Short mmCIF file of C-alpha atoms and ligand atoms in Angstrom, two decimals:
data_model
loop_
_atom_site.label_atom_id
_atom_site.label_comp_id
_atom_site.label_asym_id
_atom_site.label_seq_id
_atom_site.Cartn_x
_atom_site.Cartn_y
_atom_site.Cartn_z
CA UNK A 387 16.35 -11.22 15.98
CA UNK A 388 16.03 -7.46 14.54
CA UNK A 389 13.25 -5.88 14.85
CA UNK A 390 11.48 -5.31 11.94
CA UNK A 391 8.21 -2.58 10.93
CA UNK A 392 6.73 -3.82 7.42
CA UNK A 393 5.72 -0.82 5.70
CA UNK A 394 8.09 1.39 8.57
CA UNK A 395 5.05 2.09 9.71
CA UNK A 396 5.67 4.60 13.29
CA UNK A 397 9.87 5.02 11.30
CA UNK A 398 10.69 8.34 11.66
CA UNK A 399 12.43 8.60 8.61
CA UNK A 400 13.11 12.88 9.15
CA UNK A 401 13.28 15.69 10.94
CA UNK A 402 10.98 17.48 9.70
CA UNK A 403 9.45 21.27 10.39
CA UNK A 404 7.03 21.73 7.56
CA UNK A 405 3.82 19.84 8.64
CA UNK A 406 2.52 18.34 11.76
CA UNK A 407 -0.47 15.38 12.33
CA UNK A 408 -1.73 14.48 15.51
CA UNK A 409 -4.32 11.39 14.61
CA UNK A 410 -6.27 11.08 17.41
CA UNK A 411 -7.29 14.62 17.94
CA UNK A 412 -7.50 15.23 14.40
CA UNK A 413 -5.01 18.12 13.90
CA UNK A 414 -3.24 19.09 10.67
CA UNK A 415 -0.91 21.57 10.57
CA UNK A 416 1.56 23.27 7.71
CA UNK A 417 4.29 24.75 9.51
CA UNK A 418 2.43 25.48 12.65
CA UNK A 419 -0.95 26.81 11.31
CA UNK A 420 -4.27 24.87 11.42
CA UNK A 421 -5.57 23.65 8.02
CA UNK A 422 -8.67 25.00 9.12
CA UNK A 423 -7.40 28.32 9.15
CA UNK A 424 -5.97 27.98 5.90
CA UNK A 425 -9.00 26.96 4.43
CA UNK A 426 -11.08 29.65 5.23
CA UNK A 427 -8.29 32.52 4.88
CA UNK A 428 -5.21 31.50 2.87
CA UNK A 429 -5.10 30.88 -0.60
CA UNK A 430 -3.39 28.15 -2.87
CA UNK A 431 -0.21 30.53 -3.90
CA UNK A 432 0.02 31.88 -0.25
CA UNK A 433 -0.40 28.15 1.52
CA UNK A 434 2.85 27.01 -1.39
CA UNK A 435 5.22 30.41 -0.87
CA UNK A 436 4.27 29.20 3.22
CA UNK A 437 5.32 25.48 2.57
CA UNK A 438 8.17 26.59 0.53
CA UNK A 439 10.10 29.44 2.50
CA UNK A 440 8.27 28.08 6.06
CA UNK A 441 6.48 32.31 6.67
CA UNK A 442 3.52 33.99 5.15
CA UNK A 443 4.80 36.13 1.94
CA UNK A 444 3.89 39.96 3.13
CA UNK A 445 1.25 41.21 0.70
CA UNK A 446 4.39 42.14 -1.77
CA UNK A 447 6.08 39.30 -1.71
CA UNK A 448 3.17 37.49 -2.14
CA UNK A 449 2.21 39.76 -6.00
CA UNK A 450 5.02 39.25 -6.73
CA UNK A 451 5.63 34.86 -6.20
CA UNK A 452 1.78 35.17 -7.93
CA UNK A 453 3.49 36.74 -10.69
CA UNK A 454 6.62 34.17 -11.37
CA UNK A 455 3.67 31.83 -11.41
CA UNK A 456 1.23 33.77 -13.47
CA UNK A 457 4.59 34.17 -16.28
CA UNK A 458 6.03 30.67 -15.80
CA UNK A 459 2.59 28.54 -16.81
CA UNK A 460 3.16 27.78 -20.28
CA UNK A 461 5.06 24.61 -21.58
CA UNK A 462 6.80 24.48 -24.74
CA UNK A 463 6.03 22.46 -27.66
CA UNK A 464 8.21 20.20 -27.19
CA UNK A 465 6.30 18.87 -23.90
CA UNK A 466 2.87 19.30 -25.72
CA UNK A 467 4.38 17.13 -28.52
CA UNK A 468 4.75 14.38 -26.19
CA UNK A 469 1.63 14.05 -24.87
CA UNK A 470 -0.12 14.48 -27.63
CA UNK A 471 2.63 10.99 -28.78
CA UNK A 472 0.45 8.87 -25.82
CA UNK A 473 -1.51 6.72 -26.23
CA UNK A 474 -5.28 8.56 -25.11
CA UNK A 475 -6.09 5.30 -23.20
CA UNK A 476 -2.88 6.08 -20.80
CA UNK A 477 -4.03 6.88 -17.40
CA UNK A 478 -3.21 11.21 -16.62
CA UNK A 479 -0.35 10.31 -14.06
CA UNK A 480 1.06 8.05 -16.31
CA UNK A 481 1.36 11.14 -18.75
CA UNK A 482 1.64 13.35 -15.76
CA UNK A 483 4.65 11.61 -14.66
CA UNK A 484 6.53 11.43 -18.24
CA UNK A 485 5.97 15.36 -18.94
CA UNK A 486 7.49 16.08 -15.99
CA UNK A 487 10.62 14.02 -15.79
CA UNK A 488 10.97 15.76 -20.01
CA UNK A 489 10.94 18.98 -17.79
CA UNK A 490 14.12 18.61 -16.43
CA UNK A 491 15.56 17.85 -19.51
CA UNK A 492 14.23 21.90 -20.29
CA UNK A 493 15.69 22.75 -17.18
CA UNK A 494 19.05 21.07 -15.87
CA UNK A 495 19.87 21.94 -12.63
CA UNK A 496 24.04 22.14 -12.02
CA UNK A 497 23.70 22.55 -8.39
CA UNK A 498 20.16 21.31 -6.50
CA UNK A 499 21.93 23.81 -3.06
CA UNK A 500 21.69 27.21 -5.44
CA UNK A 501 18.37 29.30 -3.47
CA UNK A 502 17.80 30.78 -7.06
CA UNK A 503 18.02 27.66 -9.05
CA UNK A 504 15.71 26.34 -5.92
CA UNK A 505 13.52 28.59 -6.99
CA UNK A 506 12.68 28.67 -9.70
CA UNK A 507 12.92 25.11 -10.15
CA UNK A 508 9.75 25.33 -7.58
CA UNK A 509 8.50 28.42 -9.48
CA UNK A 510 7.89 26.44 -13.14
CA UNK A 511 6.99 22.53 -11.64
CA UNK A 512 4.10 24.39 -9.37
CA UNK A 513 3.56 26.30 -12.49
CA UNK A 514 3.51 24.18 -14.56
CA UNK A 515 1.87 21.16 -13.59
CA UNK A 516 -2.15 22.25 -14.01
CA UNK A 517 -1.07 23.50 -17.99
CA UNK A 518 0.66 19.91 -18.28
CA UNK A 519 -2.48 17.93 -17.01
CA UNK A 520 -5.28 20.41 -18.41
CA UNK A 521 -3.16 19.44 -22.00
CA UNK A 522 -2.90 15.93 -21.73
CA UNK A 523 -7.16 15.87 -21.18
CA UNK A 524 -7.17 17.44 -24.21
CA UNK A 525 -5.09 16.37 -26.61
CA UNK A 526 -6.07 12.82 -25.55
CA UNK A 527 -9.44 14.05 -27.34
CA UNK A 528 -8.14 15.49 -30.28
CA UNK A 529 -8.25 18.72 -28.90
CA UNK A 530 -5.67 21.64 -28.90
CA UNK A 531 -4.22 22.23 -25.12
CA UNK A 532 -5.84 25.57 -24.29
CA UNK A 533 -2.98 28.91 -23.41
CA UNK A 534 -3.49 29.45 -20.10
CA UNK A 535 -4.35 33.14 -19.37
CA UNK A 536 -2.42 35.68 -17.54
CA UNK A 537 -5.61 37.38 -15.69
CA UNK A 538 -7.23 34.37 -14.29
CA UNK A 539 -6.04 33.20 -10.63
CA UNK A 540 -4.61 30.27 -10.18
CA UNK A 541 -7.36 27.96 -9.78
CA UNK A 542 -9.54 29.74 -12.16
CA UNK A 543 -7.04 29.66 -14.69
CA UNK A 544 -6.80 25.74 -14.19
CA UNK A 545 -10.31 24.84 -14.20
CA UNK A 546 -10.25 27.11 -17.71
CA UNK A 547 -7.57 25.66 -19.22
CA UNK A 548 -9.85 21.69 -18.70
CA UNK A 549 -12.78 23.34 -19.95
CA UNK A 550 -12.72 26.31 -21.92
CA UNK A 551 -14.96 28.03 -19.07
CA UNK A 552 -14.10 30.96 -17.08
CA UNK A 553 -15.48 29.03 -13.82
CA UNK A 554 -18.10 31.15 -11.11
CA UNK A 555 -15.89 33.14 -8.36
CA UNK A 556 -17.82 30.63 -5.67
CA UNK A 557 -16.29 27.44 -7.70
CA UNK A 558 -13.23 28.14 -8.43
CA UNK A 559 -12.75 29.93 -4.14
CA UNK A 560 -13.92 26.44 -3.75
CA UNK A 561 -11.76 24.41 -6.11
CA UNK A 562 -8.60 26.54 -4.67
CA UNK A 563 -9.18 25.90 -1.02
CA UNK A 564 -8.99 21.78 -2.26
CA UNK A 565 -6.12 22.90 -3.34
CA UNK A 566 -4.96 23.82 -0.10
CA UNK A 567 -6.01 20.88 1.41
CA UNK A 568 -3.91 18.46 -0.41
CA UNK A 569 -1.09 20.50 -0.61
CA UNK A 570 1.44 18.62 1.94
CA UNK A 571 0.71 15.75 4.49
CA UNK A 572 3.39 14.93 6.36
CA UNK A 573 5.77 11.36 5.69
CA UNK A 574 3.13 9.97 3.39
CA UNK A 575 4.17 7.46 0.79
CA UNK A 576 4.59 9.75 -2.15
CA UNK A 577 6.74 12.11 0.18
CA UNK A 578 8.94 9.15 1.28
CA UNK A 579 9.31 8.17 -2.41
CA UNK A 580 10.43 11.68 -3.44
CA UNK A 581 12.91 12.10 -0.60
CA UNK A 582 14.55 8.99 -1.17
CA UNK A 583 15.14 10.39 -4.56
CA UNK A 584 16.34 13.80 -2.76
CA UNK A 585 18.43 11.82 -0.33
CA UNK A 586 20.61 10.68 -4.05
CA UNK A 587 20.77 14.85 -5.20
CA UNK A 588 18.99 13.86 -8.31
CA UNK A 589 17.34 17.11 -9.20
CA UNK A 590 13.57 17.82 -8.14
CA UNK A 591 12.45 17.39 -11.66
CA UNK A 592 13.08 14.26 -10.91
CA UNK A 593 12.21 13.94 -7.99
CA UNK A 594 8.94 15.10 -8.35
CA UNK A 595 8.18 12.49 -10.89
CA UNK A 596 9.12 9.87 -8.82
CA UNK A 597 6.63 11.53 -5.87
CA UNK A 598 3.71 11.29 -8.69
CA UNK A 599 4.61 7.61 -9.36
CA UNK A 600 3.48 6.45 -6.12
CA UNK A 601 1.07 8.61 -5.81
CA UNK A 602 -0.86 6.92 -8.10
CA UNK A 603 -1.87 3.81 -6.94
CA UNK A 604 -5.43 3.63 -5.24
CA UNK A 605 -3.93 2.38 -1.76
CA UNK A 606 -2.32 6.04 -1.76
CA UNK A 607 -3.76 9.38 -4.51
CA UNK A 608 -5.08 7.08 -6.50
CA UNK A 609 -7.95 6.07 -3.80
CA UNK A 610 -9.60 9.23 -4.34
CA UNK A 611 -10.69 8.41 -8.70
CA UNK A 612 -11.19 4.50 -7.15
CA UNK A 613 -14.32 6.46 -4.24
CA UNK A 614 -16.22 7.79 -7.32
CA UNK A 615 -16.39 3.84 -9.15
CA UNK A 616 -17.17 2.24 -5.85
CA UNK A 617 -20.04 5.07 -4.86
CA UNK A 618 -21.38 4.46 -8.78
CA UNK A 619 -21.18 1.29 -8.68
CA UNK A 620 -23.40 1.01 -5.43
CA UNK A 621 -25.67 3.20 -7.40
CA UNK A 622 -28.25 3.93 -4.26
CA UNK A 623 -28.64 4.43 -0.76
CA UNK A 624 -30.69 0.88 -0.85
CA UNK A 625 -28.20 -0.78 -1.38
CA UNK A 626 -25.33 0.00 0.49
CA UNK A 627 -25.11 -2.14 3.96
CA UNK A 628 -25.34 -5.05 1.10
CA UNK A 629 -22.18 -4.09 -0.73
CA UNK A 630 -20.14 -3.14 2.68
CA UNK A 631 -21.14 -6.92 4.03
CA UNK A 632 -20.30 -7.82 0.46
CA UNK A 633 -17.07 -6.11 0.90
CA UNK A 634 -16.20 -6.58 4.94
CA UNK A 635 -17.06 -10.04 4.42
CA UNK A 636 -14.15 -11.16 2.05
CA UNK A 637 -12.10 -8.65 3.81
CA UNK A 638 -12.03 -6.04 1.24
CA UNK A 639 -10.70 -2.24 1.40
CA UNK A 640 -14.04 0.71 1.47
CA UNK A 641 -12.08 3.26 -0.84
CA UNK A 642 -11.44 6.46 1.01
CA UNK A 643 -11.89 5.13 4.53
CA UNK A 644 -9.04 4.04 6.87
CA UNK A 645 -5.77 5.65 7.12
CA UNK A 646 -2.01 5.03 8.78
CA UNK A 647 -2.15 8.07 11.01
CA UNK A 648 -5.36 8.86 11.51
CA UNK A 649 -7.75 7.50 14.08
CA UNK A 650 -10.90 10.06 13.89
CA UNK A 651 -12.06 11.10 11.20
CA UNK A 652 -9.58 12.97 8.81
CA UNK A 653 -9.65 16.78 9.32
CA UNK A 654 -9.63 17.68 5.62
CA UNK A 655 -12.56 14.87 5.32
CA UNK A 656 -14.73 17.68 7.41
CA UNK A 657 -13.69 20.15 5.58
CA UNK A 658 -14.65 18.56 2.01
CA UNK A 659 -17.25 17.31 3.32
CA UNK A 660 -18.55 20.86 4.17
CA UNK A 661 -17.56 22.00 0.58
CA UNK A 662 -19.87 19.55 -1.24
CA UNK A 663 -22.46 20.33 0.64
CA UNK A 664 -22.32 24.03 -0.14
CA UNK A 665 -22.14 22.81 -3.87
CA UNK A 666 -25.13 20.49 -3.33
CA UNK A 667 -27.62 22.20 -0.93
CA UNK A 668 -30.48 20.66 -1.68
CA UNK A 669 -29.49 16.88 -2.50
CA UNK A 670 -31.42 14.17 -4.07
CA UNK A 671 -31.78 10.54 -2.51
CA UNK A 672 -29.61 8.91 -4.77
CA UNK A 673 -26.46 11.15 -5.80
CA UNK A 674 -23.02 10.84 -4.86
CA UNK A 675 -22.81 12.31 -1.96
CA UNK A 676 -26.15 11.16 -0.37
CA UNK A 677 -24.34 7.48 -1.29
CA UNK A 678 -21.17 8.80 1.12
CA UNK A 679 -22.83 10.06 4.02
CA UNK A 680 -24.59 6.81 3.84
CA UNK A 681 -21.70 4.48 3.60
CA UNK A 682 -20.07 6.68 6.29
CA UNK A 683 -23.21 6.29 8.94
CA UNK A 684 -22.91 2.19 7.83
CA UNK A 685 -19.16 1.98 8.56
CA UNK A 686 -19.27 3.83 11.44
CA UNK A 687 -21.72 1.45 13.01
CA UNK A 688 -19.62 -1.74 11.29
CA UNK A 689 -16.34 -0.75 11.86
CA UNK A 690 -15.54 2.65 13.91
CA UNK A 691 -14.11 1.60 16.64
CA UNK A 692 -11.60 0.04 14.61
CA UNK A 693 -10.58 3.97 14.09
CA UNK A 694 -11.80 3.12 10.26
CA UNK A 695 -12.76 6.66 9.51
CA UNK A 696 -13.00 8.92 6.01
CA UNK A 697 -9.69 10.27 4.67
CA UNK A 698 -9.30 12.93 2.67
CA UNK A 699 -9.99 10.64 -0.56
CA UNK A 700 -13.27 10.46 0.19
CA UNK A 701 -15.26 13.63 -0.60
CA UNK A 702 -13.43 15.24 -2.48
CA UNK A 703 -13.71 13.47 -5.71
CA UNK A 704 -17.57 13.64 -5.28
CA UNK A 705 -16.70 17.82 -5.51
CA UNK A 706 -14.66 17.61 -8.39
CA UNK A 707 -16.83 14.74 -9.97
CA UNK A 708 -19.89 17.35 -9.90
CA UNK A 709 -17.36 20.33 -10.86
CA UNK A 710 -17.62 17.63 -13.97
CA UNK A 711 -14.14 17.61 -14.15
CA UNK A 712 -13.56 13.82 -15.55
CA UNK A 713 -12.65 10.73 -13.08
CA UNK A 714 -9.59 9.08 -13.80
CA UNK A 715 -8.59 13.74 -13.59
CA UNK A 716 -8.60 12.78 -9.76
CA UNK A 717 -5.55 12.01 -8.94
CA UNK A 718 -3.23 14.35 -11.24
CA UNK A 719 -5.52 17.46 -9.22
CA UNK A 720 -3.75 16.05 -6.16
CA UNK A 721 -0.27 16.57 -7.74
CA UNK A 722 -0.49 19.48 -8.72
CA UNK A 723 -0.98 20.63 -5.43
CA UNK A 724 0.81 17.91 -3.38
CA UNK A 725 3.95 19.49 -5.57
CA UNK A 726 4.05 21.88 -2.86
CA UNK A 727 4.69 19.68 -0.36
CA UNK A 728 7.20 17.45 -2.14
CA UNK A 729 9.11 20.54 -2.79
CA UNK A 730 9.39 21.75 0.67
CA UNK A 731 10.35 17.99 1.93
CA UNK A 732 13.08 18.20 -1.20
CA UNK A 733 14.55 21.19 -0.37
CA UNK A 734 14.84 20.12 3.47
CA UNK A 735 16.20 17.16 2.48
CA UNK A 736 18.49 18.43 0.17
CA UNK A 737 20.03 20.57 3.43
CA UNK A 738 20.25 17.60 5.28
CA UNK A 739 21.38 15.21 3.40
CA UNK A 740 21.91 11.79 3.92
CA UNK A 741 21.45 8.95 1.46
CA UNK A 742 18.50 7.38 2.17
CA UNK A 743 20.04 3.47 2.32
CA UNK A 744 17.79 1.08 4.95
CA UNK A 745 18.75 -2.70 5.69
CA UNK A 746 16.63 -5.22 5.05
CA UNK A 747 16.70 -8.67 6.76
CA UNK A 748 16.89 -11.61 4.58
CA UNK A 749 15.89 -14.51 4.62
CA UNK A 750 16.79 -16.47 1.41
CA UNK A 751 18.90 -19.45 1.22
CA UNK A 752 23.15 -19.32 0.89
CA UNK A 753 25.34 -21.69 -1.09
CA UNK A 754 22.76 -22.69 -3.78
CA UNK A 755 24.12 -24.58 -6.59
CA UNK A 756 24.14 -23.73 -9.81
CA UNK A 757 22.62 -26.15 -11.90
CA UNK A 758 23.79 -26.28 -15.63
CA UNK A 759 21.28 -25.11 -18.21
CA UNK A 760 21.29 -28.50 -19.58
CA UNK A 761 20.96 -30.06 -16.74
CA UNK A 762 17.81 -28.11 -16.04
CA UNK A 763 14.45 -30.62 -16.77
CA UNK A 764 11.80 -27.83 -15.22
CA UNK A 765 10.69 -24.95 -13.97
CA UNK A 766 10.45 -26.64 -10.63
CA UNK A 767 11.70 -24.66 -7.88
CA UNK A 768 13.51 -25.95 -4.83
CA UNK A 769 10.07 -26.88 -2.72
CA UNK A 770 8.79 -28.48 -5.72
CA UNK A 771 6.44 -25.60 -6.87
CA UNK A 772 6.08 -24.68 -10.93
CA UNK A 773 6.68 -21.58 -10.47
CA UNK A 774 4.19 -19.55 -13.47
CA UNK A 775 5.42 -17.37 -16.43
CA UNK A 776 5.15 -13.55 -16.85
N1 LIG B 406 -12.04 -0.42 4.57
C1 LIG B 406 -11.69 -1.89 4.78
N2 LIG B 406 -11.00 -2.06 6.44
C2 LIG B 406 -10.16 -1.50 5.98
C3 LIG B 406 -9.55 -0.23 5.69
C4 LIG B 406 -10.47 0.42 4.89
N3 LIG B 406 -10.64 1.09 4.18
N4 LIG B 406 -8.59 0.36 6.06
C5 LIG B 406 -8.13 -0.67 6.92
N5 LIG B 406 -8.94 -2.19 7.04
C6 LIG B 406 -8.72 -2.52 8.08
C7 LIG B 406 -7.81 -3.82 7.61
O1 LIG B 406 -8.17 -4.97 6.40
C8 LIG B 406 -7.07 -4.41 8.49
O2 LIG B 406 -7.85 -5.92 9.62
P1 LIG B 406 -8.00 -6.88 10.35
O3 LIG B 406 -6.75 -6.10 11.57
O4 LIG B 406 -9.10 -6.85 10.71
O5 LIG B 406 -7.07 -7.66 8.89
C9 LIG B 406 -6.76 -2.67 9.58
O6 LIG B 406 -7.79 -2.53 9.35
C10 LIG B 406 -6.03 -2.56 9.14
O7 LIG B 406 -5.48 -1.82 7.61
P2 LIG B 406 -3.88 -1.59 7.08
O8 LIG B 406 -4.54 -1.84 5.76
O9 LIG B 406 -3.19 -3.04 7.46
O10 LIG B 406 -3.38 -0.52 7.56
P3 LIG B 406 -2.90 0.54 6.81
O11 LIG B 406 -2.50 1.41 8.19
O12 LIG B 406 -1.42 0.49 6.64
O13 LIG B 406 -3.98 1.35 5.62
C11 LIG B 406 -4.24 2.90 4.41
C12 LIG B 406 -4.13 2.13 5.79
C13 LIG B 406 -3.25 1.48 3.30
C14 LIG B 406 -4.79 3.56 3.91
C15 LIG B 406 -5.96 1.35 4.26
O14 LIG B 406 -7.15 2.24 5.43
C16 LIG B 406 -7.15 1.24 3.31
O15 LIG B 406 -6.34 0.52 1.99
N6 LIG B 406 -7.83 2.06 2.84
C17 LIG B 406 -7.91 2.65 1.26
C18 LIG B 406 -7.37 2.80 0.71
C19 LIG B 406 -7.72 4.59 0.73
O16 LIG B 406 -8.63 4.94 0.55
N7 LIG B 406 -5.98 5.39 0.51
C20 LIG B 406 -6.11 6.66 0.48
C21 LIG B 406 -5.34 6.57 2.11
S1 LIG B 406 -5.15 8.90 2.48
C22 LIG B 406 -3.99 8.80 1.35
O17 LIG B 406 -2.88 8.44 0.86
C23 LIG B 406 -3.75 10.31 1.07
#
């Protein structure tokens, strides 16, 4: 009998120098630097450079990188037209995925191993993703996209393109920290999905489009959106015990809790909780934050001993909600930051590439007779169960 690991749990899929997690001690490092240090001292642009090039930039390098990102913020009118053609009711993650796949058609990559091509591809993707997300958020309401402003920082410009207002410096700073916290996280589902695509030597736009598709699901990046729906649904601190009783009693999941690797509270959740506190210094009794705190306390009593604790998605949505950002944009916000980590993994994969082609354990029949169409009278399969249609 061959070993089988559902969800590939615990199976290393790559050797990497990009990030490190200790799920028992609650440690996360990017290129060896702790997430707490980066959140306190770095910027998203600098962190993206660190992830991509495995070192902190010098001052002139950072200035140049920032200038290159700023210069490439604009998107082609054809990408805007594409976004305008999508249904307003469609999810912004699907719009982002479509636009990123289309971007690759405008900037064909002849050789994925060429260093200069890689640099400019990374610059374009990191620079343009926020513009795409903000543009879709506006065109779906019938508004024209707001042109990016070169005099604003990365975080300021994104919030400006979304809201048409230049944010307070403190708010832009909190948003920038959120981007740092989401930029990378070892071999998670979306990174793995991107790596599988990279291993076919597909170009980085296709790789990022694959990763965006995988991030969307509620068990992964989509959880930040689901958390807000859950907290709104709970409605008040008093309702928390009954909600948990009902959900856990029917084996339901509490969104924003649990992690394949962390058995302690996710270090990013600790930083994010602190940021919410900065935004909500004197919360009312039933803000989303007070309900969230009550959920955390009650969860600790009920299933804390199983190592199910808040993950990165539990408090991030509360911050974005407090900033007035629409709930279905939360996962795209995750993507505009995670693109830095995805690209770092993609380039690492190209460097020492082996096509991903895992095996499977076949459990189906052999030598099955082929019944001619005329002789098939029912939809019954061989176990006699009627198959559903659809
Ligand atoms: N709420 C309640 N119970 C949970 C939760 C949760 N959030 N997470 C895990 N459990 C329980 C499961 O019911 C299961 O219980 P059992 O052993 O009694 O059957 C046990 O813990 C193991 O759960 P699995 O889902 O098998 O563990 P896995 O390692 O596959 O799960 C996952 C990780 C998918 C993240 C899970 O914790 C989950 O679904 N969480 C909710 C969604 C979420 O917040 N996702 C974001 C993760 S962070 C990120 O991707 C950026």
